[in-house]
Amino acid sequence: MPDINLDMLREIDPAEIVASLRESLLVLTDDLVVEYANDRFLKTFEVNRDETVGVRLDALGNGQWDIPSLTRELDRMVEDANTVEDVEIDHHFEHIGRRVMRLNARKTVRPGNGSRRILLAIEDVTAEADAAAKLERERLLSTGIVETIREPLLVLDEQLSIISANRAFYRSFQVNEQETVGRSIDKLGNGQWSIPTLLDLLTNVVPQNNVVEDFEVQHGFLEIGERTMLLNARKVYREGNATHMLLLAIQDITERRRLEAEREAALEQAGRLLEELNHRVMNSLTMIGSIISMEARNLSDDECKAAFARMRARVDAVGSLYKTLSRAGSVDTVGTRDYLSALTEDLIASSGRAKGLTISLDIADLPLSTRVAVPLGLVVNELITNSLKYAYNGRSEGVLSVILRNEPEKMTLEIADDGPGIDPDARVDSGLGQKLIDAFATQLGGTVAVESDQTGTRHTLMMPV
């Protein structure tokens, strides 16, 4: 029974079929002379029918179609084969420039005289070939970049199957390409990568947020042991086939975390030792202060006793720093509010004026290193001691204020009393106290200003922060 579709095809004018083709079409004799060229060929290669039909293929366009690779394929087909399929030829034409052509040819026999003909279909795939070449260049470039990255890197598809991995991944996790590419990540390495936090990250977090940075995971691997890893994941879009991929960079920070733990342990040990040292210094200063007091009790000269008392107060001022450090559990930094408040209260308590004296404290709470706190405390000790000694003689009541302000690029300390002011003719501590104040202020990089009249005395220390 005849093929109905074939019969229908025979009823269609062949010229109509040829005219509907998108490809260029040539009909050649077996010696490669052009018998027919369709309109698409004439338009694509910018030639006319008169200079094409009846001309040998390699002589077309003043020899522009003298393409050895094309001639070889057609000669081979004439001698040995019936078809040529999907042969690509890259050629430069004088008038239309470079073209990449995909050739499909078929040998036929004309009914009646048995002469052979060649049907040559030519598809212009220049844009497709250039796009493929560009894609290949980009692939090679991206592959080169990935291979130079020191961190292990995985490329996953939307089902979390591994598309590719770089050498750093294979080396770090002691696996090879054959047992990696194409596998789902949770099946990799006999399930060693079936890490719930990782799978949740890739399945739920990354698709929603596009990027995840420095996600820390700790996991034990059979071959390489316990590892701590920082994961950085990014969702990317592949334009060619409209699919998404996941890039997963894995940074092994096991050694870093080990060193950090050792460093923390060393710092903790150093802190304990320094805390013990501070405690011993505090006890030593307390003992020295007690010895000074014992010696003072054996003196009969009032001026000597006063000098010993001032010496004891200076030792106690430094001891107050270490008491504050001990209470705060600190080793090298003290808060100004706790430190200066305690120092002021101790000085007033030891003076015997705690009942009648009103203390005004307005101290900003700032962290101070012991390097700054010691000279600052000694300045406060000298100034408060002087006020207690000279501003309240013959008075049962009075006001003493201590103010510490944190200002732009400087710190200001004010100590003021409401006494009668400084007697310019008086000899205070033989001038030693003022010398100490000036020396400690210089050590702090600051200066001391004094304002004094019949309403009181104010000392202002300004120093950089």
Coordinates of C-alpha atoms in Angstrom, one line a residue:
M1 CA 0.0 0.0 0.0
P2 CA 1.5 3.3 -1.0
D3 CA 2.6 5.8 1.7
I4 CA -0.2 8.4 1.8
N5 CA 2.2 11.1 3.2
L6 CA 4.8 10.4 0.5
D7 CA 2.1 10.6 -2.2
M8 CA 0.9 14.0 -0.7
L9 CA 4.5 15.2 -0.8
R10 CA 4.9 14.2 -4.4
E11 CA 1.9 16.4 -5.3
I12 CA 3.6 19.5 -3.8
D13 CA 5.7 21.6 -6.2
P14 CA 9.4 21.1 -5.3
A15 CA 10.0 24.8 -5.9
E16 CA 7.5 25.6 -3.1
I17 CA 9.4 23.3 -0.8
V18 CA 12.7 24.8 -1.6
A19 CA 11.3 28.4 -1.3
S20 CA 10.2 27.6 2.3
L21 CA 13.7 26.5 3.5
R22 CA 15.5 28.8 5.9
E23 CA 18.9 27.4 4.8
S24 CA 20.7 28.2 1.6
L25 CA 20.5 25.4 -0.9
L26 CA 22.7 24.5 -3.9
V27 CA 22.2 21.8 -6.5
L28 CA 25.5 20.6 -7.8
T29 CA 26.6 18.2 -10.5
D30 CA 29.0 15.4 -9.5
D31 CA 31.8 17.6 -10.8
L32 CA 30.6 20.4 -8.4
V33 CA 29.1 22.8 -11.0
V34 CA 26.1 24.8 -9.6
E35 CA 22.9 23.8 -11.4
Y36 CA 20.6 25.7 -9.0
A37 CA 20.8 28.1 -6.1
N38 CA 17.8 29.2 -4.1
D39 CA 16.9 32.7 -3.2
R40 CA 18.2 32.3 0.4
F41 CA 21.7 31.5 -0.9
L42 CA 21.7 34.5 -3.3
K43 CA 20.6 36.8 -0.5
T44 CA 22.8 35.5 2.3
F45 CA 26.0 35.5 0.2
E46 CA 25.1 38.6 -1.8
V47 CA 25.5 37.1 -5.3
N48 CA 23.2 37.0 -8.3
R49 CA 21.8 34.0 -10.2
D50 CA 23.7 34.7 -13.5
E51 CA 27.1 34.7 -11.8
T52 CA 26.3 31.5 -9.9
V53 CA 24.4 29.0 -12.0
G54 CA 26.7 27.1 -14.4
V55 CA 29.8 28.0 -12.4
R56 CA 32.0 25.4 -10.6
L57 CA 31.6 25.9 -6.8
D58 CA 35.3 26.7 -6.1
A59 CA 35.1 29.4 -8.8
L60 CA 32.1 31.3 -7.4
G61 CA 32.7 34.9 -6.5
N62 CA 36.1 35.2 -8.1
G63 CA 37.3 32.2 -6.2
Q64 CA 35.8 33.1 -2.7
W65 CA 34.3 29.7 -2.5
D66 CA 37.6 28.0 -3.1
I67 CA 37.4 26.3 0.3
P68 CA 39.6 23.2 0.3
S69 CA 37.8 21.7 3.4
L70 CA 34.4 22.1 1.6
T71 CA 35.7 20.7 -1.7
R72 CA 37.3 17.7 0.1
E73 CA 34.0 16.8 1.9
L74 CA 32.0 17.0 -1.3
D75 CA 34.6 15.0 -3.4
R76 CA 34.6 12.3 -0.6
M77 CA 30.8 12.1 -0.8
V78 CA 30.8 11.8 -4.6
E79 CA 33.2 8.9 -4.3
D80 CA 32.3 7.1 -1.2
A81 CA 29.3 8.3 0.8
N82 CA 25.8 9.4 0.2
T83 CA 25.6 12.2 2.8
V84 CA 27.6 14.8 4.7
E85 CA 26.1 15.8 8.0
D86 CA 26.7 18.8 10.2
V87 CA 30.1 19.8 8.9
E88 CA 31.1 23.2 10.1
I89 CA 33.4 25.5 8.0
D90 CA 34.7 28.8 9.2
H91 CA 35.5 31.0 6.2
H92 CA 36.1 34.7 5.4
F93 CA 34.3 36.1 2.3
E94 CA 35.5 39.3 0.7
H95 CA 32.1 41.1 0.6
I96 CA 30.2 39.8 3.6
G97 CA 33.1 39.0 6.0
R98 CA 33.5 36.0 8.2
R99 CA 30.9 33.3 8.2
V100 CA 30.6 30.0 10.0
M101 CA 28.5 27.5 7.9
R102 CA 27.0 24.2 8.9
L103 CA 26.8 21.9 5.8
N104 CA 24.5 19.0 5.1
A105 CA 24.7 17.3 1.7
R106 CA 22.9 14.4 0.0
K107 CA 23.8 12.6 -3.2
T108 CA 20.8 11.9 -5.5
V109 CA 20.3 10.2 -8.8
R110 CA 18.1 12.0 -11.4
P111 CA 15.4 9.6 -12.8
G112 CA 15.6 8.9 -16.5
N113 CA 19.3 9.5 -17.3
G114 CA 20.7 8.3 -14.0
S115 CA 22.9 11.4 -13.6
R116 CA 24.1 12.2 -10.1
R117 CA 23.4 15.4 -8.3
I118 CA 24.4 16.8 -4.9
L119 CA 22.0 18.7 -2.7
L120 CA 24.0 21.1 -0.5
A121 CA 22.2 22.8 2.4
I122 CA 24.1 25.6 4.0
E123 CA 23.1 27.1 7.3
D124 CA 24.7 30.3 8.5
V125 CA 25.6 29.6 12.2
T126 CA 28.0 32.4 12.7
A127 CA 26.2 33.9 15.6
E128 CA 25.6 30.5 17.2
A129 CA 29.3 29.6 16.8
D130 CA 30.5 32.9 18.1
A131 CA 28.2 32.5 21.2
A132 CA 29.5 29.0 21.7
A133 CA 33.1 30.2 21.4
K134 CA 32.5 33.0 23.8
L135 CA 30.8 30.6 26.3
E136 CA 33.8 28.3 26.0
R137 CA 36.2 31.1 26.7
E138 CA 34.2 32.1 29.7
R139 CA 34.0 28.5 30.8
L140 CA 37.8 28.2 30.5
L141 CA 38.3 31.5 32.3
S142 CA 35.9 30.6 35.1
T143 CA 37.5 27.1 35.4
G144 CA 40.9 28.8 35.6
I145 CA 39.7 31.2 38.3
V146 CA 38.1 28.4 40.3
E147 CA 41.2 26.3 40.1
T148 CA 43.4 29.1 41.4
I149 CA 41.2 29.7 44.4
R150 CA 42.8 28.3 47.5
E151 CA 39.6 27.6 49.3
P152 CA 37.6 24.4 48.5
L153 CA 34.7 25.3 46.1
L154 CA 31.7 23.3 45.0
V155 CA 29.2 24.1 42.3
L156 CA 25.8 22.6 42.9
D157 CA 22.6 22.4 40.9
E158 CA 19.2 23.0 42.2
Q159 CA 18.9 19.5 43.5
L160 CA 22.2 19.9 45.4
S161 CA 24.0 17.6 43.1
I162 CA 27.7 18.5 42.5
I163 CA 28.3 19.9 39.1
S164 CA 32.0 20.5 39.7
A165 CA 34.6 20.9 42.4
N166 CA 38.1 22.5 42.4
R167 CA 41.4 20.9 43.2
A168 CA 41.5 22.5 46.6
F169 CA 38.3 20.6 47.6
Y170 CA 39.7 17.3 46.4
R171 CA 42.9 17.9 48.2
S172 CA 41.5 19.2 51.5
F173 CA 38.8 16.5 51.9
Q174 CA 40.8 13.7 50.3
V175 CA 38.3 12.7 47.7
N176 CA 38.6 12.4 43.9
E177 CA 36.5 13.7 41.0
Q178 CA 35.0 10.3 40.1
E179 CA 33.4 9.9 43.5
T180 CA 32.3 13.6 43.7
V181 CA 30.9 15.0 40.5
G182 CA 27.3 14.0 39.8
R183 CA 26.6 13.0 43.4
S184 CA 24.2 14.7 45.8
I185 CA 26.1 16.4 48.5
D186 CA 24.5 14.4 51.2
K187 CA 25.7 11.2 49.5
L188 CA 29.2 12.4 49.1
G189 CA 31.9 10.4 51.0
N190 CA 29.6 7.7 52.3
G191 CA 27.3 10.3 53.7
Q192 CA 30.0 12.3 55.5
W193 CA 28.6 15.5 54.1
S194 CA 25.1 14.8 55.3
I195 CA 25.4 17.6 57.8
P196 CA 21.9 18.9 58.9
T197 CA 23.0 22.5 59.3
L198 CA 24.7 22.5 55.9
L199 CA 21.7 20.9 54.1
D200 CA 19.3 23.4 55.8
L201 CA 21.5 26.2 54.7
L202 CA 21.6 25.1 51.1
T203 CA 17.9 24.0 50.9
N204 CA 16.2 26.8 52.9
V205 CA 18.5 29.7 53.6
V206 CA 20.4 30.3 50.4
P207 CA 17.4 30.2 48.0
Q208 CA 15.7 32.9 50.1
N209 CA 18.6 35.2 50.8
N210 CA 20.8 34.5 47.7
V211 CA 24.0 35.0 49.8
V212 CA 25.2 33.5 53.0
E213 CA 28.5 34.6 54.5
D214 CA 30.7 33.1 57.2
F215 CA 28.3 30.4 58.4
E216 CA 30.3 28.3 60.8
V217 CA 29.9 24.5 60.9
Q218 CA 31.8 21.9 62.9
H219 CA 31.8 18.3 61.7
G220 CA 33.8 15.1 62.0
F221 CA 35.0 13.4 58.8
L222 CA 36.2 9.8 58.7
E223 CA 39.4 10.5 56.8
I224 CA 40.5 13.9 58.1
G225 CA 38.9 14.1 61.5
E226 CA 37.1 17.0 63.2
R227 CA 36.9 20.2 61.1
T228 CA 35.6 23.6 61.7
M229 CA 34.5 25.3 58.5
L230 CA 33.2 28.7 57.4
L231 CA 30.7 28.4 54.6
N232 CA 30.0 31.1 52.0
A233 CA 27.2 30.3 49.6
R234 CA 25.8 32.2 46.7
K235 CA 22.9 31.5 44.3
V236 CA 23.8 32.3 40.6
Y237 CA 21.6 32.3 37.5
R238 CA 22.7 30.5 34.4
E239 CA 21.4 32.4 31.4
G240 CA 21.8 29.7 28.8
N241 CA 19.2 27.3 30.2
A242 CA 17.5 29.5 32.8
T243 CA 18.6 27.4 35.8
H244 CA 20.1 28.3 39.1
M245 CA 23.3 27.1 40.6
L246 CA 24.8 27.3 44.1
L247 CA 28.4 28.2 44.7
L248 CA 29.7 26.9 48.0
A249 CA 33.1 28.1 49.2
I250 CA 34.4 26.2 52.2
Q251 CA 37.1 27.7 54.4
D252 CA 38.8 25.3 56.8
I253 CA 39.4 27.3 60.0
T254 CA 40.2 24.4 62.3
E255 CA 43.8 25.5 62.9
R256 CA 42.7 29.1 63.4
R257 CA 40.1 28.1 66.0
R258 CA 42.7 25.9 67.7
L259 CA 45.2 28.8 67.9
E260 CA 42.4 31.1 69.1
A261 CA 41.5 28.7 71.8
E262 CA 45.2 28.4 72.9
R263 CA 45.4 32.2 72.8
E264 CA 42.3 32.6 75.0
A265 CA 43.7 30.0 77.4
A266 CA 47.0 31.8 77.5
L267 CA 45.3 35.2 78.1
E268 CA 43.1 33.7 80.8
Q269 CA 46.2 32.3 82.5
A270 CA 48.0 35.6 82.2
G271 CA 44.9 37.4 83.6
R272 CA 44.8 35.1 86.6
L273 CA 48.5 35.7 87.2
L274 CA 48.2 39.4 86.8
E275 CA 45.1 39.4 89.1
E276 CA 47.2 37.5 91.7
L277 CA 50.0 40.0 91.2
N278 CA 47.5 42.9 91.8
H279 CA 46.3 41.2 94.9
R280 CA 49.8 40.8 96.2
V281 CA 50.7 44.4 95.4
M282 CA 47.6 45.5 97.3
N283 CA 48.5 43.4 100.3
S284 CA 52.1 44.7 100.1
L285 CA 51.0 48.3 100.0
T286 CA 48.6 47.7 102.9
M287 CA 51.5 46.2 104.9
I288 CA 53.8 49.2 104.0
G289 CA 51.1 51.6 105.1
S290 CA 50.8 49.8 108.4
I291 CA 54.5 49.9 108.9
I292 CA 54.6 53.6 108.2
S293 CA 51.8 54.2 110.8
M294 CA 53.6 52.1 113.4
E295 CA 56.8 54.1 112.8
A296 CA 54.8 57.4 113.1
R297 CA 53.4 56.4 116.4
N298 CA 56.9 56.2 117.8
L299 CA 57.7 59.7 116.7
S300 CA 57.4 62.7 119.1
D301 CA 57.8 65.5 116.6
D302 CA 54.5 66.6 115.3
E303 CA 55.9 67.7 111.9
C304 CA 57.5 64.3 111.4
K305 CA 54.2 62.6 112.3
A306 CA 52.4 64.7 109.8
A307 CA 55.0 63.8 107.1
F308 CA 54.5 60.1 107.8
A309 CA 50.8 60.5 107.7
R310 CA 51.1 62.2 104.2
M311 CA 53.3 59.3 103.2
R312 CA 50.8 56.8 104.4
A313 CA 48.0 58.6 102.5
R314 CA 50.0 58.4 99.2
V315 CA 50.6 54.7 99.7
D316 CA 46.9 54.2 100.4
A317 CA 46.0 56.1 97.3
V318 CA 47.9 53.6 95.2
G319 CA 46.5 50.8 97.3
S320 CA 42.9 52.0 96.6
L321 CA 43.6 51.5 92.9
Y322 CA 44.4 47.8 93.4
K323 CA 41.4 47.3 95.7
T324 CA 39.2 48.7 93.0
L325 CA 40.8 46.4 90.4
S326 CA 40.3 43.4 92.7
R327 CA 36.6 44.2 93.4
A328 CA 36.0 44.6 89.6
G329 CA 37.8 41.4 88.7
S330 CA 40.0 43.4 86.3
V331 CA 43.8 43.2 85.8
D332 CA 44.8 46.4 84.0
T333 CA 41.8 48.6 83.6
V334 CA 39.8 50.4 86.2
G335 CA 36.5 52.4 86.0
T336 CA 37.0 56.1 87.0
R337 CA 33.7 56.3 88.9
D338 CA 34.4 53.4 91.3
Y339 CA 38.1 54.2 91.7
L340 CA 37.8 57.9 92.4
S341 CA 34.7 57.6 94.5
A342 CA 36.4 54.9 96.7
L343 CA 39.6 57.0 96.9
T344 CA 37.6 60.1 98.0
E345 CA 35.6 58.3 100.6
D346 CA 38.7 56.6 102.1
L347 CA 40.5 59.9 102.4
I348 CA 37.5 61.6 104.1
A349 CA 37.0 58.6 106.4
S350 CA 40.6 58.6 107.5
S351 CA 40.5 62.4 108.1
G352 CA 37.7 62.1 110.7
R353 CA 35.5 64.7 108.9
A354 CA 33.0 62.3 107.4
K355 CA 30.1 63.6 109.6
G356 CA 30.2 67.3 109.0
L357 CA 31.4 67.3 105.4
T358 CA 29.1 67.2 102.3
I359 CA 30.6 65.3 99.4
S360 CA 29.5 66.1 95.9
L361 CA 30.6 63.5 93.3
D362 CA 30.0 63.9 89.6
I363 CA 32.4 61.4 88.0
A364 CA 32.0 60.2 84.4
D365 CA 32.5 56.5 84.2
L366 CA 35.5 55.9 81.9
P367 CA 37.9 53.0 81.6
L368 CA 41.5 53.9 82.6
S369 CA 44.6 51.8 82.3
T370 CA 46.6 51.5 85.5
R371 CA 49.4 53.5 83.8
V372 CA 47.0 56.5 83.9
A373 CA 45.1 55.6 87.0
V374 CA 48.1 55.7 89.4
P375 CA 49.3 59.3 88.7
L376 CA 45.6 60.5 88.5
G377 CA 44.8 59.0 91.9
L378 CA 47.9 60.6 93.4
V379 CA 46.8 64.0 92.1
V380 CA 43.4 63.5 93.6
N381 CA 45.0 62.4 96.9
E382 CA 47.2 65.5 97.1
L383 CA 44.4 67.9 96.3
I384 CA 41.8 66.4 98.6
T385 CA 44.3 66.1 101.4
N386 CA 45.2 69.8 101.1
S387 CA 41.5 70.7 101.1
L388 CA 40.8 68.6 104.2
K389 CA 43.8 70.1 106.0
Y390 CA 43.3 73.8 105.2
A391 CA 39.8 74.5 104.0
Y392 CA 37.9 73.3 107.0
N393 CA 39.9 74.5 110.0
G394 CA 37.6 75.7 112.7
R395 CA 34.5 74.6 110.8
S396 CA 32.2 71.6 111.5
E397 CA 30.6 71.7 108.1
G398 CA 31.6 72.2 104.5
V399 CA 31.3 71.1 100.9
L400 CA 33.8 69.2 98.8
S401 CA 33.2 68.4 95.2
V402 CA 34.9 66.0 92.8
I403 CA 34.0 66.3 89.1
L404 CA 35.3 64.3 86.2
R405 CA 34.1 65.2 82.7
N406 CA 34.8 63.4 79.4
E407 CA 35.1 66.1 76.8
P408 CA 36.1 66.0 73.1
E409 CA 39.8 64.9 73.0
K410 CA 40.3 65.7 76.7
M411 CA 39.4 64.8 80.2
T412 CA 38.8 67.4 82.9
L413 CA 39.1 66.8 86.6
E414 CA 37.9 69.5 89.1
I415 CA 38.3 69.3 92.9
A416 CA 36.8 72.3 94.7
D417 CA 36.1 73.2 98.3
D418 CA 34.2 76.1 99.9
G419 CA 37.0 77.1 102.3
P420 CA 38.6 80.6 102.8
G421 CA 41.0 80.3 99.9
I422 CA 44.7 79.7 99.8
D423 CA 46.9 81.8 102.0
P424 CA 49.7 83.0 99.7
D425 CA 52.1 83.2 102.7
A426 CA 51.4 79.7 104.0
R427 CA 53.9 76.8 103.5
V428 CA 51.9 73.8 102.5
D429 CA 53.8 70.5 103.0
S430 CA 57.0 72.5 102.4
G431 CA 55.9 72.8 98.8
L432 CA 56.3 69.0 98.2
G433 CA 52.6 68.4 97.6
Q434 CA 52.4 71.0 94.8
K435 CA 55.6 69.6 93.2
L436 CA 54.1 66.2 93.2
I437 CA 50.9 67.5 91.7
D438 CA 52.8 69.2 88.9
A439 CA 55.0 66.1 88.3
F440 CA 52.0 63.8 88.0
A441 CA 50.1 66.2 85.8
T442 CA 53.1 66.3 83.5
Q443 CA 53.2 62.5 83.5
L444 CA 49.6 62.6 82.3
G445 CA 50.4 65.1 79.6
G446 CA 48.1 67.7 81.3
T447 CA 48.2 71.0 83.2
V448 CA 46.7 72.1 86.5
A449 CA 44.9 75.5 86.9
V450 CA 44.1 77.0 90.3
E451 CA 41.3 79.5 91.1
S452 CA 41.1 80.6 94.8
D453 CA 39.4 83.4 96.7
Q454 CA 37.4 83.8 99.9
T455 CA 34.6 81.6 98.6
G456 CA 36.8 78.6 98.0
T457 CA 39.5 76.9 95.9
R458 CA 39.1 75.0 92.7
H459 CA 41.9 72.9 91.1
T460 CA 41.3 71.9 87.4
L461 CA 43.4 69.2 85.7
M462 CA 43.0 69.0 81.9
M463 CA 44.6 66.1 80.1
P464 CA 44.3 64.4 76.7
V465 CA 42.4 61.2 76.3

